[in-house]
Coordinates of C-alpha atoms and ligand atoms in Angstrom, one line a residue:
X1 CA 115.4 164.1 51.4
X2 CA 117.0 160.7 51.4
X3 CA 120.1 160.0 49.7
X4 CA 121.5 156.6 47.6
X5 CA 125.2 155.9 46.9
X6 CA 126.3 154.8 43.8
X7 CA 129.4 152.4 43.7
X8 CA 131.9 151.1 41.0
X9 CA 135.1 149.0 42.1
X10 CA 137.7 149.0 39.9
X11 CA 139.6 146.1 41.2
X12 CA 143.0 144.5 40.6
X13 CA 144.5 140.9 40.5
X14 CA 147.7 139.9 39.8
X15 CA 147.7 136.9 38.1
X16 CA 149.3 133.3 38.9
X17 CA 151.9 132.6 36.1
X18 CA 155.5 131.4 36.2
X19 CA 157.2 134.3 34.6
X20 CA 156.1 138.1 34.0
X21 CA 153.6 140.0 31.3
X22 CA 156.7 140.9 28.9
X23 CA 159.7 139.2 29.7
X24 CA 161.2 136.0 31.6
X25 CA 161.6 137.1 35.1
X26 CA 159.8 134.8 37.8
X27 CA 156.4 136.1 38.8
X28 CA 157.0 135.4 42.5
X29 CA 156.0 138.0 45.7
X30 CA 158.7 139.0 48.0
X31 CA 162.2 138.3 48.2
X32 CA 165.5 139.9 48.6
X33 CA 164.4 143.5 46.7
X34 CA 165.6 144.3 42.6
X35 CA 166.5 140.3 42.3
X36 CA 164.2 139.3 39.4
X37 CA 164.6 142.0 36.9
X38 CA 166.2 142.5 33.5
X39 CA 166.2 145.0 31.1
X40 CA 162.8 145.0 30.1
X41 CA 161.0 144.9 33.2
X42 CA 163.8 147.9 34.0
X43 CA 162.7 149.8 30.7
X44 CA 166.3 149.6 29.2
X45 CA 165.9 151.4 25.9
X46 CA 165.9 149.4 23.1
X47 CA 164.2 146.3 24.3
X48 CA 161.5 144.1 23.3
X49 CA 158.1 143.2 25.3
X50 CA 156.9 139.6 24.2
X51 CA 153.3 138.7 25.6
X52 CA 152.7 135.9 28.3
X53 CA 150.5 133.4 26.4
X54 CA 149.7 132.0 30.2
X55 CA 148.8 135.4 31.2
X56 CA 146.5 135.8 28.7
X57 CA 145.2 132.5 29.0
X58 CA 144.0 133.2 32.6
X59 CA 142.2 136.5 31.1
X60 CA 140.0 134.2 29.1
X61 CA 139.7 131.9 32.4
X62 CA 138.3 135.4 34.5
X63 CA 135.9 136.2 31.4
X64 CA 134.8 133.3 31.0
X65 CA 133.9 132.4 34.7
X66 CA 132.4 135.7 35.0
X67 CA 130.1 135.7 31.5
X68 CA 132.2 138.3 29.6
X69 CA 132.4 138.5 25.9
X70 CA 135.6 137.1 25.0
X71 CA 136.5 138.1 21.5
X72 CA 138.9 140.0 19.7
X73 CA 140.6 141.1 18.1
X74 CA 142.6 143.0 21.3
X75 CA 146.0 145.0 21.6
X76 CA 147.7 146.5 24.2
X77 CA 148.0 150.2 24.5
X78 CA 150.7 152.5 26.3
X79 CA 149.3 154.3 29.0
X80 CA 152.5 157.3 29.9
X81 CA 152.8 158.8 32.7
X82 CA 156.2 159.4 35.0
X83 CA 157.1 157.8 38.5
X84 CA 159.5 156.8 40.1
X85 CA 157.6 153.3 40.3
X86 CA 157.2 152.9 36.5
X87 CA 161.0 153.1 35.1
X88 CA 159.3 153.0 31.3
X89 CA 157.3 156.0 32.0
X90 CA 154.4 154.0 30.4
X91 CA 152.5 151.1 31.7
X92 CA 151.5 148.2 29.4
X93 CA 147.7 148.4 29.4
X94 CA 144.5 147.8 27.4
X95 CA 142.6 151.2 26.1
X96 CA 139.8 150.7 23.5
X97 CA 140.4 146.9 23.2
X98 CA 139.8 144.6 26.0
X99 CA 140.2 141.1 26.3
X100 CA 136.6 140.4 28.2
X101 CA 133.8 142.8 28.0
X102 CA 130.3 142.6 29.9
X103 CA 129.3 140.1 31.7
X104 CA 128.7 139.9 35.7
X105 CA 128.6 138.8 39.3
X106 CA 126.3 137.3 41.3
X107 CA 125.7 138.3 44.9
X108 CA 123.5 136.1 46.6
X109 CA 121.0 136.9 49.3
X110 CA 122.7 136.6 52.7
X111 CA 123.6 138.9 55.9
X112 CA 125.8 141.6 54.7
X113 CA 129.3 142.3 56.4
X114 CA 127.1 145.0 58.7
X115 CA 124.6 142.4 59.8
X116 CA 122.0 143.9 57.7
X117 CA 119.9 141.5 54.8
X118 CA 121.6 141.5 51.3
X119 CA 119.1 140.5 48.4
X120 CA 120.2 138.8 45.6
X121 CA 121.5 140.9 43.1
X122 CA 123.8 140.9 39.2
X123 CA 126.6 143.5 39.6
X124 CA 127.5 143.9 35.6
X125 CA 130.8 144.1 35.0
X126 CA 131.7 146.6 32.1
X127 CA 135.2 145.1 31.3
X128 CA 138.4 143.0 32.0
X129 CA 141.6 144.0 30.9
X130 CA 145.5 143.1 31.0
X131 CA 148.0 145.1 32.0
X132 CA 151.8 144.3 33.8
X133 CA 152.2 145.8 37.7
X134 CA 154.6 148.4 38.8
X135 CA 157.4 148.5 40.7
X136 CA 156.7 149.4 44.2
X137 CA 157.8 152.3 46.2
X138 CA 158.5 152.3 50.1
X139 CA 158.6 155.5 51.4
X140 CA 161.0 155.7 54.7
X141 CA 162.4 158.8 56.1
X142 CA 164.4 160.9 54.1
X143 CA 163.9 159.1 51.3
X144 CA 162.2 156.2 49.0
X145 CA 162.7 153.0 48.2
X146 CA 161.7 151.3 45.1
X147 CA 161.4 147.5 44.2
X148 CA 161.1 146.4 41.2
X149 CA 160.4 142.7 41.5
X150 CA 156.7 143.4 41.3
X151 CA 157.3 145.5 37.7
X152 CA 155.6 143.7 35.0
X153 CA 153.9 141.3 36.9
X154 CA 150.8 140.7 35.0
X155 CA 147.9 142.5 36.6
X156 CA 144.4 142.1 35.7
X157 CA 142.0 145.0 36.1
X158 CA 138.3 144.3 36.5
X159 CA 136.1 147.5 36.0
X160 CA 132.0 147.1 37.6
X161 CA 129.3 149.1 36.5
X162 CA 128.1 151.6 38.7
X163 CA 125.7 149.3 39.8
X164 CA 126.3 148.7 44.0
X165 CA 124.2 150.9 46.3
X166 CA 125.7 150.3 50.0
X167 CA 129.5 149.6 51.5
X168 CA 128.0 145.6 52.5
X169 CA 127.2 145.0 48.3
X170 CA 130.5 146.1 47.8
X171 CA 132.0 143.9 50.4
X172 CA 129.7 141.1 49.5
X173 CA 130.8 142.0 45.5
X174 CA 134.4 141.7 46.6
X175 CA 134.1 138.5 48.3
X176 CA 132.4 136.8 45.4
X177 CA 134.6 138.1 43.2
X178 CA 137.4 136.9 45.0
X179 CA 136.2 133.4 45.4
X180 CA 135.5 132.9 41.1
X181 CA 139.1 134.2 40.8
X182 CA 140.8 131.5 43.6
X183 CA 138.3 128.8 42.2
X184 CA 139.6 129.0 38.5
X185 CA 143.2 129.4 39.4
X186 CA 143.3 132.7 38.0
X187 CA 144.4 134.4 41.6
X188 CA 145.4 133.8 44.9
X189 CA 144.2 137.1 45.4
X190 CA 145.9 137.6 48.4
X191 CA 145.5 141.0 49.7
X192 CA 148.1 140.9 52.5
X193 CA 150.7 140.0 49.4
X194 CA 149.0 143.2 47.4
X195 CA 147.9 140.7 45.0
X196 CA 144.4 142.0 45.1
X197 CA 143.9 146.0 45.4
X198 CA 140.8 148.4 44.6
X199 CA 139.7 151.5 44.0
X200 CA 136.0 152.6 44.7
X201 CA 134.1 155.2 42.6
X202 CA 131.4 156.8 44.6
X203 CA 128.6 159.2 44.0
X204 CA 125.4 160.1 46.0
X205 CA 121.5 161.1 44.4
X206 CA 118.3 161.8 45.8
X207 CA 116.9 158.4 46.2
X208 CA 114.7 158.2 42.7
X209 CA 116.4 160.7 40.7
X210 CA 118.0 159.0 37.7
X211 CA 121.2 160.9 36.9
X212 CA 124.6 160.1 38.9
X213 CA 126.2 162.7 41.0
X214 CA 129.8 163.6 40.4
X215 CA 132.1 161.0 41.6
X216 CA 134.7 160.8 44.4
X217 CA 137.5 158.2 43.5
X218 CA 138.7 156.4 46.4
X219 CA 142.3 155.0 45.5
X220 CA 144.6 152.2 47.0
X221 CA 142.6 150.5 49.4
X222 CA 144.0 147.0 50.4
X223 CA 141.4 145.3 52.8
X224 CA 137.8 144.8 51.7
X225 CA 137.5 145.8 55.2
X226 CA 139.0 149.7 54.1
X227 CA 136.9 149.0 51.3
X228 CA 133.4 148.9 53.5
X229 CA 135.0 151.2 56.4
X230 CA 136.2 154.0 53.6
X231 CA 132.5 154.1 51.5
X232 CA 130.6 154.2 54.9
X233 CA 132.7 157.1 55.9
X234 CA 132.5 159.1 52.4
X235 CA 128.9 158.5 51.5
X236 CA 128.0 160.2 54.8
X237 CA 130.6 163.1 53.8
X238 CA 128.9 163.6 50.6
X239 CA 125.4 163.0 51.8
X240 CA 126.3 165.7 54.3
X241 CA 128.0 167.9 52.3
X242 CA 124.6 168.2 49.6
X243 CA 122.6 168.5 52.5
X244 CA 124.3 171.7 53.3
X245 CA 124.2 172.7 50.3
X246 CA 127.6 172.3 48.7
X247 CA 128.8 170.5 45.0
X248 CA 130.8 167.7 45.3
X249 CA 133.4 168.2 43.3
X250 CA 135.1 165.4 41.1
X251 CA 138.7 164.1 42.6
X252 CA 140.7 161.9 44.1
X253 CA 141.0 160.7 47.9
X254 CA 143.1 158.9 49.9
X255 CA 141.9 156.7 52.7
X256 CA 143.8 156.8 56.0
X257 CA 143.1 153.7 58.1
X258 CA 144.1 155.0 61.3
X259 CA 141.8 157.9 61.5
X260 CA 139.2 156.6 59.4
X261 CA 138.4 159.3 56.8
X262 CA 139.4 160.4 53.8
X263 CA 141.3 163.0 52.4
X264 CA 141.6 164.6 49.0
X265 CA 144.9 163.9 46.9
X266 CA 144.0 165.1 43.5
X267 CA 141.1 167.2 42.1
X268 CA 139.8 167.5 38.6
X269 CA 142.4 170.2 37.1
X270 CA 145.4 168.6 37.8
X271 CA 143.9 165.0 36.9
X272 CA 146.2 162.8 34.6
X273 CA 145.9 163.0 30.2
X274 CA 147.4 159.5 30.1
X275 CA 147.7 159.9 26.2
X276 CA 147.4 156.5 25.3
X277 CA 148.6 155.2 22.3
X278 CA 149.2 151.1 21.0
X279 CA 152.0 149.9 21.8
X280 CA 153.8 149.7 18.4
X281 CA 156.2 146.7 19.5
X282 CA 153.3 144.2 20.0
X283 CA 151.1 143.3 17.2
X284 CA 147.6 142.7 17.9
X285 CA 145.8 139.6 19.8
X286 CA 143.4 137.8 17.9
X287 CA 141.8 135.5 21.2
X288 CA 140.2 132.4 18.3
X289 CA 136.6 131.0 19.5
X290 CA 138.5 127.6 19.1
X291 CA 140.8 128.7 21.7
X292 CA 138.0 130.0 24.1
X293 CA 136.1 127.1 24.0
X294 CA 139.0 125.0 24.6
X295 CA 139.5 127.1 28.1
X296 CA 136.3 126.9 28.5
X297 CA 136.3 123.3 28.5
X298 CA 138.9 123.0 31.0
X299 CA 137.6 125.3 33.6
X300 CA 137.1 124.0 37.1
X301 CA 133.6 123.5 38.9
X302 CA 132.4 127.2 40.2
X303 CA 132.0 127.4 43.5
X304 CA 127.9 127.5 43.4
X305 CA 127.8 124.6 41.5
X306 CA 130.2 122.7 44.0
X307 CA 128.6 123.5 46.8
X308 CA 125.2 122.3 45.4
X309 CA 127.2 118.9 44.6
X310 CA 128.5 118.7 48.5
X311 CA 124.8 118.6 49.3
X312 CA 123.8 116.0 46.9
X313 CA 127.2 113.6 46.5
X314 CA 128.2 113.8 50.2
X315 CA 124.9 114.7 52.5
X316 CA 126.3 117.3 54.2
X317 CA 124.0 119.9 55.5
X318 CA 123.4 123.2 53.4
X319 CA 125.0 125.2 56.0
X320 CA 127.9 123.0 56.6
X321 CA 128.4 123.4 52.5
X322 CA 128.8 127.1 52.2
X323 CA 131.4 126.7 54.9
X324 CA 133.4 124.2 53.1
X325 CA 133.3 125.7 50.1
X326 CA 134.3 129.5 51.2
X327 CA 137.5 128.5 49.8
X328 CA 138.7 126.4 46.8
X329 CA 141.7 125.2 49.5
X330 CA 138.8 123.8 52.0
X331 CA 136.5 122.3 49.4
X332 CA 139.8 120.3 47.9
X333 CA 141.2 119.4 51.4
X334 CA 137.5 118.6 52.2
X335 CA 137.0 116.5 49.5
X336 CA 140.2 114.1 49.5
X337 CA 138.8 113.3 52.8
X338 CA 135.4 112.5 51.9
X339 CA 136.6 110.4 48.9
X340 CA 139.1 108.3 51.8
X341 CA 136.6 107.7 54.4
X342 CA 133.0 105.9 54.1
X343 CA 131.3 108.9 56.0
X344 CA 131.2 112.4 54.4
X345 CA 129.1 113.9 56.5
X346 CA 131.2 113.0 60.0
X347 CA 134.2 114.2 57.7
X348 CA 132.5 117.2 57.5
X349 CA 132.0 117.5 60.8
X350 CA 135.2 116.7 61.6
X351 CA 136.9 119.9 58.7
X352 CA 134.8 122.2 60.4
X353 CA 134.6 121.5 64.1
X354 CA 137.6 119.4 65.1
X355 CA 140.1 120.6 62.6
X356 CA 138.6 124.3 62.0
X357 CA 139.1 124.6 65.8
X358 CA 142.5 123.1 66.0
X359 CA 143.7 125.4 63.1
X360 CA 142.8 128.4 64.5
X361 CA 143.7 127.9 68.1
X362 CA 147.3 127.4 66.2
X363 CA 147.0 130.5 64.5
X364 CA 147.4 128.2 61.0
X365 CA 145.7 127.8 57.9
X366 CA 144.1 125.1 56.2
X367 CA 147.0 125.0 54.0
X368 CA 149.5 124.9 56.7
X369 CA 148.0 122.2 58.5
X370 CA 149.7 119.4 60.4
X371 CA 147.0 117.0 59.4
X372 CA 146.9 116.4 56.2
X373 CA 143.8 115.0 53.9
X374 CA 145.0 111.6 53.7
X375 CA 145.3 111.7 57.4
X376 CA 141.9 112.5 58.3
X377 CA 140.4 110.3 56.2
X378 CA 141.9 107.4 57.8
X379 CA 140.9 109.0 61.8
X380 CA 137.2 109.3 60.3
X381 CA 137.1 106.1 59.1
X382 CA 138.4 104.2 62.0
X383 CA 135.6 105.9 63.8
X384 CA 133.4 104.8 61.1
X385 CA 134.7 100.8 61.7
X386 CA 134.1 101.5 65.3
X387 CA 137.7 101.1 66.0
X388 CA 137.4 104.3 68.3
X389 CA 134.9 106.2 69.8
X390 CA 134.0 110.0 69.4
X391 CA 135.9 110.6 72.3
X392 CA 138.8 108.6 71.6
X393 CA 139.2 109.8 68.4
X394 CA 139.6 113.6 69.7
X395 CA 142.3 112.4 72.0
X396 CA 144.1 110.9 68.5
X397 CA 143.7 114.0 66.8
X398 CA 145.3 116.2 69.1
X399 CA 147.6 114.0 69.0
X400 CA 147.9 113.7 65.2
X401 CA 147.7 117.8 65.2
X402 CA 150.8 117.6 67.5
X403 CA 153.2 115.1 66.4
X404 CA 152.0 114.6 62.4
X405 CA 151.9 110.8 63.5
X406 CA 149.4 108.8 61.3
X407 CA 146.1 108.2 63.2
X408 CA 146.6 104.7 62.8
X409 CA 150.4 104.9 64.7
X410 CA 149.2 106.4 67.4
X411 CA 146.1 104.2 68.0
X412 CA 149.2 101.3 67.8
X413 CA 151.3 103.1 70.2
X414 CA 148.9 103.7 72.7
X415 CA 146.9 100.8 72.6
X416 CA 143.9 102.9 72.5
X417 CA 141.8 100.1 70.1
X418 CA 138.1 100.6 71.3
X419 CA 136.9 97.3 72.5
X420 CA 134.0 95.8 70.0
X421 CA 134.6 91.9 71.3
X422 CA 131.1 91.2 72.7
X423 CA 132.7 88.4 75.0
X424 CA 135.0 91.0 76.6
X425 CA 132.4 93.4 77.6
X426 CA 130.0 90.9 78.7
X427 CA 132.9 90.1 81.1
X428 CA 133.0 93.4 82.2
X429 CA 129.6 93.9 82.1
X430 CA 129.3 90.7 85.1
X431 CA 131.9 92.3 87.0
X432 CA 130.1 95.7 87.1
X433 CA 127.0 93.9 88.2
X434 CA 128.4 91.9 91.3
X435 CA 130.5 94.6 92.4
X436 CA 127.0 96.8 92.4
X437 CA 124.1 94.9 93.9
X438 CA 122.1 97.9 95.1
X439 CA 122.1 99.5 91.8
X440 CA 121.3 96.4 89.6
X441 CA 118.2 96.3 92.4
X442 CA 117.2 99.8 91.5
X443 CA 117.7 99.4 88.1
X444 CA 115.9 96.0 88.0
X445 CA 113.0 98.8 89.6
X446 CA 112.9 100.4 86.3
X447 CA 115.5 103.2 87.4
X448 CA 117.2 104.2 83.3
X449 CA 119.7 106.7 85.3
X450 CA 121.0 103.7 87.4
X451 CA 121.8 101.9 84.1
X452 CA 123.5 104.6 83.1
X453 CA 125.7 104.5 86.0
X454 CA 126.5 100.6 85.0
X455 CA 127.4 101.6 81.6
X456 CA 129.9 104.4 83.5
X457 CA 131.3 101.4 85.4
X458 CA 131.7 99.4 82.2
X459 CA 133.8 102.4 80.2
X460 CA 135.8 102.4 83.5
X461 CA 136.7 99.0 83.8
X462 CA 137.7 98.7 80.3
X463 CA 139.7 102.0 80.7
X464 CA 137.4 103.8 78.4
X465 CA 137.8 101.4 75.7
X466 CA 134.3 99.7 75.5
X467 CA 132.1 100.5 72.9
X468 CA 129.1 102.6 74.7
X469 CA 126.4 100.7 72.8
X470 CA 127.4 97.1 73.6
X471 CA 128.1 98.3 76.9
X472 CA 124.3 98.7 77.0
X473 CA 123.6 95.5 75.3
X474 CA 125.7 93.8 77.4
X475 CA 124.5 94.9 80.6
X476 CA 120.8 94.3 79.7
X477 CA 121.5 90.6 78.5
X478 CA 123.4 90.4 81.7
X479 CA 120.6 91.8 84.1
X480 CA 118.2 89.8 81.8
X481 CA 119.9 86.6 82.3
X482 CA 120.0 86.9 86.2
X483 CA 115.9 87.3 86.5
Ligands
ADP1 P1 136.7 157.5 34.6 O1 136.6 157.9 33.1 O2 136.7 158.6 35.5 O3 137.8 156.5 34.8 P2 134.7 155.5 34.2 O4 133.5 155.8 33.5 O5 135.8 154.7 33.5 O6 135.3 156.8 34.9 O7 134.3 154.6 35.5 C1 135.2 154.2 36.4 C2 134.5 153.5 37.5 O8 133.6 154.4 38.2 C3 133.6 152.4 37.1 O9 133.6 151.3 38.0 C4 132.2 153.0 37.0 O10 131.2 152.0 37.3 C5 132.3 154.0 38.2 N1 131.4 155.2 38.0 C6 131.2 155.9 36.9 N2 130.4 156.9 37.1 C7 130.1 156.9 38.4 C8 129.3 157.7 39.3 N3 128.7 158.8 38.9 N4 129.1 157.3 40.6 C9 129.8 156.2 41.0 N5 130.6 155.4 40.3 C10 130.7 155.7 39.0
ZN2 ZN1 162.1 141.1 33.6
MG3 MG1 138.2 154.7 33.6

């Protein structure tokens, strides 16, 4: 018989905001541990939560940009439960009242993190909420460790419907999702940082039979690479396991990256009764349609729609527009530079050969580049204005990459000006000519490759400087002239 998983994520973002969910403390990822904490993010007794109006403000940004329903009235429930990691013993969540219900993402058709085809598919999302981080525990040899900067960081949780089938939707799910939330400004989502983590729910059926199997919970993963790795490995342990005729049972696994399987923590008898209850120190959100229209006014350009505009606006190639736009940080840097030069499309070229290369050879990212925008724009337009040639202009960059000098500064400096003056070359051009009778007779025999070899002899006697083209032009009016 053949088998089909069934997948829901249940993935978490920590938001970008100044301060925390419920009190003051800067919302900022590492430093020296225990440093931005006060009482209420400790759980003192007696204290107060008071509600990021940011935080939730970014909630309505997420629902919105994935098509939830974005109405209240909402409230915020306590969710108890005791660890070390939570000193309230509750976490500040949402139960029965969300901020964002419904709505969806799209996964486009494209080659799946496996290599095989992904069709186009909606993955519905069944709901959004808020809730504040915990503190996080570090567990070193005879003991453990817990920081509590992270505690009350506002965290938003994003629940799918069981509606992915294979580890590459999920990957491909993740990715979208990730790109929505970086676009609006809702998330870095920065896994290495823990700033994006998920859970997986998965089930296996015969292929055709309606019902869902009992569910294994997959918890912590922090790569969407553990993500993919962790589902391949379990649906073949649960396929396996129904093929030999054994239940799956409903619990909780672990996922050990080293060895590359799972392992059960929990199972269904000892799962969690989180006895939620609202939290009786906040009063209840109403989120006004006033309010939601005014976010939604103010959302940035989705990353679909500005990679359609790349196409349109700037001429660059379909293929070159999905690059640039992977990442809100590329499709910003690459469009300062297409705004600053007259040629888009060589800019293009130029973010995603020249630079892309440079970057990575470095080990740096886009955002940690030596070269700024501004600084491109100016390289790609002197090429444009013929002030350099291709090849010049790669010698400037490294340059520029190396020092941070101004493409401009260094073309100064080095007197490295490509020579356009038609005069000049038509010197050179003579020169070349007299100093190489027996080719001018071969190529006045109709030999192309011989006038190739006078154009080599141009660039040479100008040290590389000449303009290729009126080399040519040169040397034909030249060889023209003599007849
Ligand atoms: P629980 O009550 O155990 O938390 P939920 O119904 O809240 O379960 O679902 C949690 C996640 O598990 C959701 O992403 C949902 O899509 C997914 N899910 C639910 N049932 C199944 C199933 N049988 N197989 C796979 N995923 C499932
Ligand atoms: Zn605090
Ligand atoms: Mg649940």
């Amino acid at each position: 018989m053949d088998y089909e998983a069934v997948i829901g994520l249940e993935v978490h973002t920590q938001l970008i905001t100044r301060s925390k969910m419920f009190c003051g403390c800067a919302n900022d990822f590492g430093g020296e541990p225990n440093t931005r904490v006060c009482p209420v993010c400790l759980g003192y007794p007696g204290v107060l939560p008071t509600i990021n109006r940011e935080a939730v403000r970014k909630t309505v940004m997420a629902g919105l940009v994935c098509g939830c329903e974005v109405t209240g009235p909402s409230k915020f429930d306590r969710k108890n439960y005791f660890y070390p990691d939570m000193p309230k013993n509750y976490q500040l969540s949402q139960y029965d009242q969300p901020f964002c219900r419904g709505g969806g993402v799209a996964l486009e058709a494209s080659a799946g993190f496996s290599g095989a085809p992904l069709s186009p598919r909606r993955i519905g999302l069944t709901r959004m909420h808020l809730e504040e981080d915990t503190g996080k525990l570090t567990h070193l040899e005879r003991c453990s460790a817990v920081d509590f900067n992270r505690a009350g960081v506002p965290l938003l949780e994003i629940v799918t419907d069981p509606d992915l089938r294979t580890a590459d939707e999920a990957y491909a799910f993740l990715s979208a999702l990730k790109q929505a939330m970086q676009y609006a400004g809702v998330s870095t989502c920065d896994m290495e940082k823990g700033q994006m983590r998920c859970d997986v729910n998965v089930s296996v059926r015969p292929r055709g039979q309606a019902a869902f199997g009992e569910k294994v919970e997959i918890k912590n993963l922090n790569s969407f690479r553990a993500v993919h790795r962790s589902l391949e490995y379990e649906i073949e342990r649960q396929v396996a396991a129904v093929r030999a005729g054994q239940a799956i049972q409903q619990e909780t696994r672990g996922w050990d990256d080293g060895t590359g399987a799972t392992f059960v923590q929990r199972t269904k008898e000892n799962a969690h009764d989180y006895r939620y209850f609202p939290e009786p120190d906040l009063m209840p959100l109403e989120i006004t349609p006033a309010w939601v229209a005014e976010i939604a006014a103010g959302l940035p350009e989705a990353p679909v729609a500005r990679r359609q505009r790349f196409v349109q606006q700037y001429g660059v190639s379909e293929y070159d527009a999905v690059v640039l736009t992977a990442e809100r940080g590329s499709a910003d840097y690459f469009e300062a530079v297409a705004r600053g030069c007259p040629n888009p499309k060589l800019a293009a070229n130029w973010v995603t050969t020249e630079l892309a290369g440079a970057l990575a050879q470095a080990g740096l990212t886009l955002a940690q580049s030596p070269v700024p925008a501004a600084a491109l724009a100016e390289l790609v337009s002197l090429i444009s204005a013929a002030t350099l040639s291709g090849k010049m202009a790669k010698e400037v960059f490294a340059e520029m990459f190396r020092t941070a000098k101004s493409a401009q500064a260094i073309v100064s400096e080095k007197g490295l000006q490509q020579v356009t003056d038609s005069g000049a070359i038509g010197e050179l051009a003579r020169q070349a000519i007299q100093a190489s009778p027996g080719v001018v007779a071969e190529v006045r025999g109709g030999n192309t490759k011989a006038l190739q070899f006078l154009v080599g002899q141009v660039m040479k006697l100008s040290r590389g400087k000449a303009n290729p083209q009126l080399a040519v032009q040169a040397l034909k009016d030249e060889l023209g002239r003599g007849r």
